[in-house]
Coordinates of C-alpha atoms in Angstrom, one line a residue:
M331 CA 25.6 -10.7 -21.6
L332 CA 25.0 -7.6 -19.5
S333 CA 22.6 -9.0 -16.9
P334 CA 24.7 -12.1 -16.0
L335 CA 27.7 -9.9 -15.6
L336 CA 25.8 -7.5 -13.4
A337 CA 24.4 -10.4 -11.3
A338 CA 27.9 -11.7 -10.7
L339 CA 29.2 -8.3 -9.7
A340 CA 26.2 -7.7 -7.4
T341 CA 26.8 -10.8 -5.2
A342 CA 29.6 -11.1 -2.6
E343 CA 30.6 -13.4 0.3
V344 CA 31.4 -11.7 3.6
G345 CA 32.5 -14.5 5.9
P346 CA 29.5 -16.8 6.2
T347 CA 27.1 -14.1 4.9
R348 CA 26.0 -13.8 1.3
V349 CA 25.2 -10.2 0.3
S350 CA 23.3 -9.6 -2.9
A351 CA 22.4 -6.2 -4.5
Y352 CA 19.3 -5.8 -6.7
G353 CA 17.3 -3.1 -8.2
A354 CA 15.0 -1.9 -11.0
L355 CA 14.9 1.2 -13.2
R356 CA 11.4 2.3 -13.9
V357 CA 9.9 5.3 -15.7
D358 CA 6.1 6.2 -15.5
A359 CA 4.2 8.6 -17.7
I360 CA 0.8 9.5 -16.3
V361 CA -2.2 11.5 -17.7
D362 CA -5.3 12.4 -15.7
D363 CA -8.4 14.1 -17.3
S364 CA -9.3 15.6 -13.8
R365 CA -7.4 16.8 -10.8
T366 CA -6.6 14.2 -8.1
D367 CA -5.2 15.0 -4.7
S368 CA -1.8 14.1 -6.1
I369 CA -1.1 13.3 -9.7
Q370 CA 1.8 11.0 -8.8
K371 CA 0.5 9.6 -5.5
P372 CA -3.3 9.6 -5.9
F373 CA -5.6 8.6 -3.0
Y374 CA -8.9 10.2 -4.1
V375 CA -10.5 12.7 -6.5
P376 CA -11.5 16.1 -4.9
S377 CA -15.0 17.4 -5.4
E378 CA -15.3 18.7 -9.0
S379 CA -16.7 22.2 -8.9
G380 CA -15.4 25.5 -10.1
A381 CA -11.7 25.5 -11.2
A382 CA -11.2 21.9 -10.1
A383 CA -13.6 20.5 -12.6
D384 CA -12.0 18.6 -15.5
D385 CA -8.5 20.0 -14.7
A386 CA -6.2 17.6 -16.7
G387 CA -2.7 16.9 -15.7
F388 CA 0.5 15.1 -16.9
S389 CA 3.5 13.7 -15.0
L390 CA 6.7 11.9 -16.1
H391 CA 8.8 10.4 -13.3
P392 CA 11.4 7.7 -12.4
R393 CA 10.5 7.7 -8.7
L394 CA 9.6 4.0 -8.5
S395 CA 13.1 3.0 -9.5
R396 CA 14.5 1.1 -6.5
L397 CA 17.7 -0.3 -5.0
G398 CA 18.2 -3.0 -2.5
L399 CA 20.6 -5.2 -0.5
D400 CA 19.8 -8.7 0.8
A401 CA 22.0 -10.4 3.4
D402 CA 21.7 -14.0 4.4
S403 CA 23.8 -16.3 6.6
G404 CA 21.1 -18.9 7.2
A405 CA 20.5 -18.1 10.9
L406 CA 20.4 -14.4 10.2
S407 CA 19.1 -12.4 7.3
G408 CA 18.4 -8.8 6.5
K409 CA 17.1 -6.4 3.8
L410 CA 17.5 -2.8 3.0
E411 CA 15.5 -1.4 0.1
V412 CA 14.8 2.2 -1.0
D413 CA 13.1 4.1 -3.8
F414 CA 12.5 7.8 -4.6
Q415 CA 8.7 8.3 -4.2
N416 CA 9.0 10.4 -1.1
G417 CA 6.9 13.5 -0.9
P418 CA 6.7 16.7 -3.0
S419 CA 10.5 17.1 -3.6
S420 CA 11.8 18.6 -6.8
E421 CA 11.4 16.4 -9.8
S422 CA 15.2 16.6 -10.4
R423 CA 16.1 16.3 -6.7
Q424 CA 14.0 13.3 -5.6
M425 CA 14.5 12.1 -2.0
L426 CA 15.1 8.5 -0.9
R427 CA 12.3 6.6 0.8
I428 CA 13.0 3.5 2.9
R429 CA 10.8 0.7 1.8
H430 CA 12.3 -2.1 3.8
A431 CA 15.0 -2.1 6.5
W432 CA 15.0 -5.2 8.7
L433 CA 17.0 -7.9 10.4
A434 CA 15.7 -11.4 11.1
A435 CA 16.7 -14.5 13.0
N436 CA 15.7 -17.8 11.4
A437 CA 15.2 -21.1 13.0
G438 CA 13.5 -23.7 10.8
P439 CA 9.9 -22.6 10.3
L440 CA 10.2 -19.8 12.9
R441 CA 11.4 -16.3 12.0
V442 CA 11.7 -13.3 14.4
L443 CA 12.1 -10.0 12.5
A444 CA 12.7 -6.4 13.7
G445 CA 12.6 -3.3 11.5
Q446 CA 10.4 -1.9 8.7
T447 CA 8.5 -4.1 6.3
W448 CA 4.9 -4.8 5.1
D449 CA 2.1 -4.8 7.6
V450 CA 0.9 -8.3 8.8
V451 CA -2.7 -7.4 8.1
A452 CA -4.0 -7.6 4.5
P453 CA -0.8 -8.8 2.9
L454 CA -1.8 -8.7 -0.8
F455 CA -1.8 -5.7 -3.1
P456 CA -3.4 -5.1 -6.6
T457 CA -1.6 -4.8 -9.9
A458 CA -2.7 -1.4 -11.1
N459 CA -1.5 1.9 -9.6
G460 CA 2.1 1.2 -8.6
D461 CA 2.5 4.6 -6.9
T462 CA -0.1 4.1 -4.2
L463 CA -1.4 0.5 -4.6
M464 CA -5.1 1.5 -4.3
W465 CA -4.5 2.7 -0.7
N466 CA -7.5 4.6 0.6
A467 CA -9.5 3.2 -2.3
G468 CA -9.9 -0.4 -1.0
N469 CA -6.5 -1.8 -0.3
L470 CA -5.5 -2.0 3.4
G471 CA -2.0 -2.3 4.8
D472 CA 1.3 -0.4 4.2
R473 CA 4.9 -0.6 5.5
R474 CA 5.9 0.3 9.1
P475 CA 8.4 -0.4 11.8
Q476 CA 7.6 -3.5 13.8
A477 CA 8.8 -6.5 15.8
R478 CA 7.3 -9.7 14.3
A479 CA 7.3 -13.4 14.9
S480 CA 6.1 -15.7 12.1
F481 CA 5.7 -19.4 11.5
A482 CA 5.3 -21.3 8.3
R483 CA 5.2 -25.1 7.9
G484 CA 3.3 -27.2 5.4
W485 CA -0.1 -25.6 4.7
L486 CA -0.1 -23.4 7.8
E487 CA 1.3 -19.9 8.3
A488 CA 0.9 -17.5 11.1
A489 CA 2.4 -14.1 12.2
I490 CA 2.0 -11.7 15.1
A491 CA 3.7 -8.3 15.4
A492 CA 4.0 -5.3 17.7
T493 CA 3.8 -2.3 15.4
M494 CA 4.5 1.5 15.3
T495 CA 1.2 3.4 15.5
G496 CA 1.0 6.5 13.4
A497 CA 3.9 5.6 11.1
V498 CA 1.8 6.2 8.0
E499 CA -0.8 8.8 9.1
G500 CA 1.4 10.7 11.5
R501 CA -1.6 12.3 13.2
D502 CA -0.9 15.0 15.7
F503 CA -4.1 16.4 17.3
G504 CA -3.4 18.7 20.2
P505 CA -5.5 21.2 22.0
D506 CA -7.2 24.1 20.1
T507 CA -4.7 26.8 20.8
N508 CA -5.7 29.4 18.2
G509 CA -9.5 29.4 18.9
D510 CA -10.6 28.2 15.5
G511 CA -12.4 25.1 16.9
A512 CA -10.0 22.7 15.3
P513 CA -7.2 20.7 17.0
D514 CA -3.6 22.1 16.6
P515 CA -0.4 20.1 16.5
D516 CA 1.4 19.9 19.9
G517 CA 4.6 18.2 18.7
F518 CA 3.6 14.8 20.1
P519 CA 2.4 12.4 17.4
D520 CA -0.8 10.7 18.7
G521 CA 0.4 7.2 18.2
Q522 CA 3.6 7.8 20.2
D523 CA 1.6 9.8 22.8
A524 CA -0.5 6.7 23.6
A525 CA 2.7 5.0 25.0
V526 CA 1.8 1.5 23.8
P527 CA 2.6 -0.3 20.5
G528 CA -0.1 -1.5 18.1
G529 CA -0.7 -5.1 17.4
Q530 CA -1.3 -7.2 14.3
A531 CA -1.8 -10.9 13.6
R532 CA -2.7 -13.2 10.8
V533 CA -3.4 -16.9 10.3
G534 CA -3.3 -18.3 6.8
V535 CA -3.3 -21.5 4.8
R536 CA -1.6 -22.5 1.5
W537 CA -3.0 -25.6 -0.2
R538 CA -2.1 -26.5 -3.8
W539 CA -3.4 -23.5 -5.9
I540 CA -5.3 -21.8 -3.1
S541 CA -4.0 -19.5 -0.4
G542 CA -5.7 -17.1 2.0
G543 CA -6.0 -15.9 5.5
V544 CA -7.7 -13.9 8.2
S545 CA -5.9 -11.0 9.8
G546 CA -6.6 -8.2 12.4
A547 CA -5.0 -5.1 13.8
M548 CA -5.5 -2.9 16.9
A549 CA -3.8 0.3 17.9
W550 CA -4.1 3.2 20.3
Q551 CA -3.7 6.9 19.8
E552 CA -4.0 9.8 22.3
A553 CA -5.3 13.3 21.3
A554 CA -7.0 16.2 23.0
L555 CA -10.4 16.2 21.3
P556 CA -13.9 17.1 22.6
K557 CA -15.5 13.6 22.7
R558 CA -12.5 11.6 24.0
E559 CA -8.7 11.7 24.4
R560 CA -7.8 8.0 23.8
F561 CA -8.7 6.2 20.6
R562 CA -8.5 2.5 19.7
S563 CA -8.5 1.6 16.1
Q564 CA -9.6 -1.8 15.0
A565 CA -9.5 -3.7 11.7
V566 CA -10.3 -7.2 10.5
A567 CA -9.4 -8.4 7.0
I568 CA -9.6 -11.5 4.8
D569 CA -7.3 -12.2 1.8
L570 CA -7.6 -14.8 -0.9
E571 CA -5.6 -15.9 -3.9
V572 CA -6.6 -18.6 -6.3
K573 CA -4.4 -19.9 -9.2
P574 CA -6.1 -22.8 -10.9
H575 CA -3.9 -22.5 -14.0
W576 CA -0.8 -20.6 -14.9
R577 CA -2.9 -18.5 -17.3
V578 CA -5.4 -17.4 -14.6
A579 CA -5.1 -16.0 -11.1
L580 CA -7.8 -14.4 -8.9
R581 CA -6.9 -12.4 -5.8
G582 CA -8.5 -9.9 -3.5
E583 CA -9.1 -8.7 0.0
A584 CA -12.0 -7.3 2.1
F585 CA -11.8 -5.4 5.4
A586 CA -13.9 -3.6 8.0
G587 CA -13.0 -1.5 11.0
R588 CA -12.8 2.0 12.5
D589 CA -10.1 4.7 12.7
L590 CA -8.2 3.1 9.8
A591 CA -6.3 6.1 8.3
D592 CA -3.0 4.7 9.6
L593 CA -3.7 1.4 7.8
R594 CA -4.8 3.2 4.5
G595 CA -8.5 2.8 5.1
G596 CA -11.5 5.1 5.5
I597 CA -10.2 7.2 2.5
G598 CA -7.5 8.6 4.9
Q599 CA -10.1 9.7 7.5
G600 CA -9.5 8.1 10.9
I601 CA -11.4 10.5 13.2
A602 CA -13.4 13.6 12.6
A603 CA -12.5 16.9 14.2
D604 CA -14.9 16.3 17.1
G605 CA -13.4 13.0 17.9
T606 CA -15.9 10.7 16.1
M607 CA -14.1 7.5 15.0
V608 CA -14.8 6.9 11.3
R609 CA -16.0 3.3 10.6
A610 CA -15.3 1.9 7.1
A611 CA -15.5 -1.2 5.0
G612 CA -14.2 -2.1 1.6
G613 CA -11.8 -4.2 -0.4
W614 CA -10.6 -5.0 -3.9
A615 CA -10.6 -7.9 -6.4
E616 CA -8.8 -8.6 -9.7
I617 CA -8.4 -11.4 -12.2
A618 CA -5.1 -11.9 -14.1
V619 CA -5.4 -13.6 -17.4
R620 CA -2.5 -14.5 -19.7
P621 CA -3.5 -14.6 -23.4
L622 CA 0.2 -15.2 -24.1
R623 CA 2.9 -16.4 -21.7
A624 CA 4.5 -13.0 -21.7
W625 CA 1.3 -10.9 -21.6
A626 CA -1.0 -10.5 -18.6
V627 CA -4.3 -8.6 -18.7
V628 CA -5.6 -7.7 -15.2
P629 CA -9.1 -6.1 -14.8
G630 CA -9.9 -5.1 -11.2
I631 CA -12.2 -3.1 -8.9
S632 CA -11.9 -1.6 -5.5
I633 CA -14.0 0.3 -2.9
D634 CA -13.4 2.1 0.4
D635 CA -16.7 3.1 2.0
P636 CA -16.8 5.0 5.3
K637 CA -20.0 5.0 7.2
N638 CA -21.9 8.2 6.4
A639 CA -23.2 8.6 10.0
D640 CA -19.6 9.3 11.1
L641 CA -18.9 12.0 8.5
A642 CA -19.3 15.7 8.4
T643 CA -20.0 18.0 5.4
G644 CA -17.1 18.0 3.0
M645 CA -15.7 14.7 4.1
R646 CA -15.1 11.8 1.6
A647 CA -18.0 9.4 1.6
R648 CA -16.9 6.7 -0.9
N649 CA -14.0 5.9 -3.1
R650 CA -14.2 3.5 -6.0
T651 CA -11.9 2.4 -8.8
A652 CA -12.3 0.2 -11.9
S653 CA -9.0 -0.6 -13.6
L654 CA -7.5 -2.5 -16.5
A655 CA -3.7 -3.2 -16.4
N656 CA -1.6 -4.8 -19.1
V657 CA 1.9 -6.1 -18.4
V658 CA 4.1 -7.3 -21.2
E659 CA 7.4 -9.2 -20.3
L660 CA 9.7 -8.4 -23.3
D661 CA 12.4 -10.7 -21.7
A662 CA 13.4 -11.9 -18.2
H663 CA 14.4 -8.4 -17.2
L664 CA 12.4 -5.8 -19.3
K665 CA 8.7 -5.2 -18.7
V666 CA 6.3 -2.7 -20.2
G667 CA 2.9 -1.7 -18.7
A668 CA -0.2 0.1 -19.8
E669 CA -2.9 0.9 -17.2
Y670 CA -6.3 2.6 -17.1
V671 CA -8.1 3.5 -13.9
R672 CA -11.5 5.0 -13.6
W673 CA -11.6 6.8 -10.2
T674 CA -14.8 8.0 -8.5
T675 CA -14.9 9.8 -5.1
D676 CA -18.2 10.8 -3.4
H677 CA -18.2 13.7 -0.9
V678 CA -20.7 14.6 1.8
D679 CA -23.0 17.4 0.5
L680 CA -20.6 18.2 -2.3
P681 CA -20.4 17.2 -6.0
R682 CA -18.7 13.9 -6.9
G683 CA -15.1 13.8 -8.2
T684 CA -14.2 11.6 -11.2
D685 CA -11.0 10.9 -13.0
N686 CA -9.8 8.9 -16.0
R687 CA -6.2 8.0 -15.4
A688 CA -3.8 6.4 -17.9
N689 CA -0.3 5.2 -16.9
L690 CA 2.4 3.9 -19.2
W691 CA 5.5 2.5 -17.6
V692 CA 8.7 0.6 -18.4
S693 CA 10.8 -1.3 -15.9
Y694 CA 14.3 -2.9 -16.3
A695 CA 15.6 -5.2 -13.5
P696 CA 19.1 -6.5 -14.2

């Protein structure tokens, strides 16, 4: 009774526009047997030596709960969606994070969108690790401000976008003002300092139970570093999803490029302090199997592998995960999940970091 009532209350007509509210309440309990760079938002495992070795941790949080509004008048549509996973704020004073905020004009198979939403490049994401989606561990692509045109008809889909560079990484490398040999912030983010937008594009196909595509990204940043001042990041990616039966689905992505930190690649290392652009390749794959209609078991792997020749001592050389996710749909609105992730991060000339991570979560979406 409650969910139909909430659904009716959450929908309104404003002239020709239909406005719908939605959301989900989610709580996560996380246990790590070693220290990660962030227990809630992990990207890698620091080198395990001294006090950092086998330093276990626990977190309980509702930060992935989300709220959203959809507006649609046919010719125009829009979305605003927020959650609370936004930085190291107090656990009883979480800050809002904008996930999506966009307006789109729709004309048949053509859509023109402006605002913040998912990157065009590498559009899929894995099941495990809802906090950071295996970013910097093999999954490329995040959300950012952009202006996008997309087309979808029959088996063909295509998109091209002008994007905001530095929206994720926020790099600010200015001149060395304190004499320590490292760049210092100068108040001008490198992506904005380049004075040109980035670009992304994808061409994909959907045919029966197979879908996939090829995508690419290019962006420019400007920084005062020894080897060069202007940097051009590049990425190419492929994505594939195969669903031969409702009980089985295979999906994954692969990528290669350079200076990929703003796209969540290179284990968060875009350029070294001397201006060397870090090249990296990687990807992820998983298979979802449903032993029962309401129960999905999803084993997966991922890897992000920067090129060692571009790295200095102490930098992260390879990031790998092996995961097993279980999702049980107790009804149409209530889900329970249990995940295990084995995380391994190699470091140049330093001991490896490893972590065994368990995550239990429950989600209710009216």
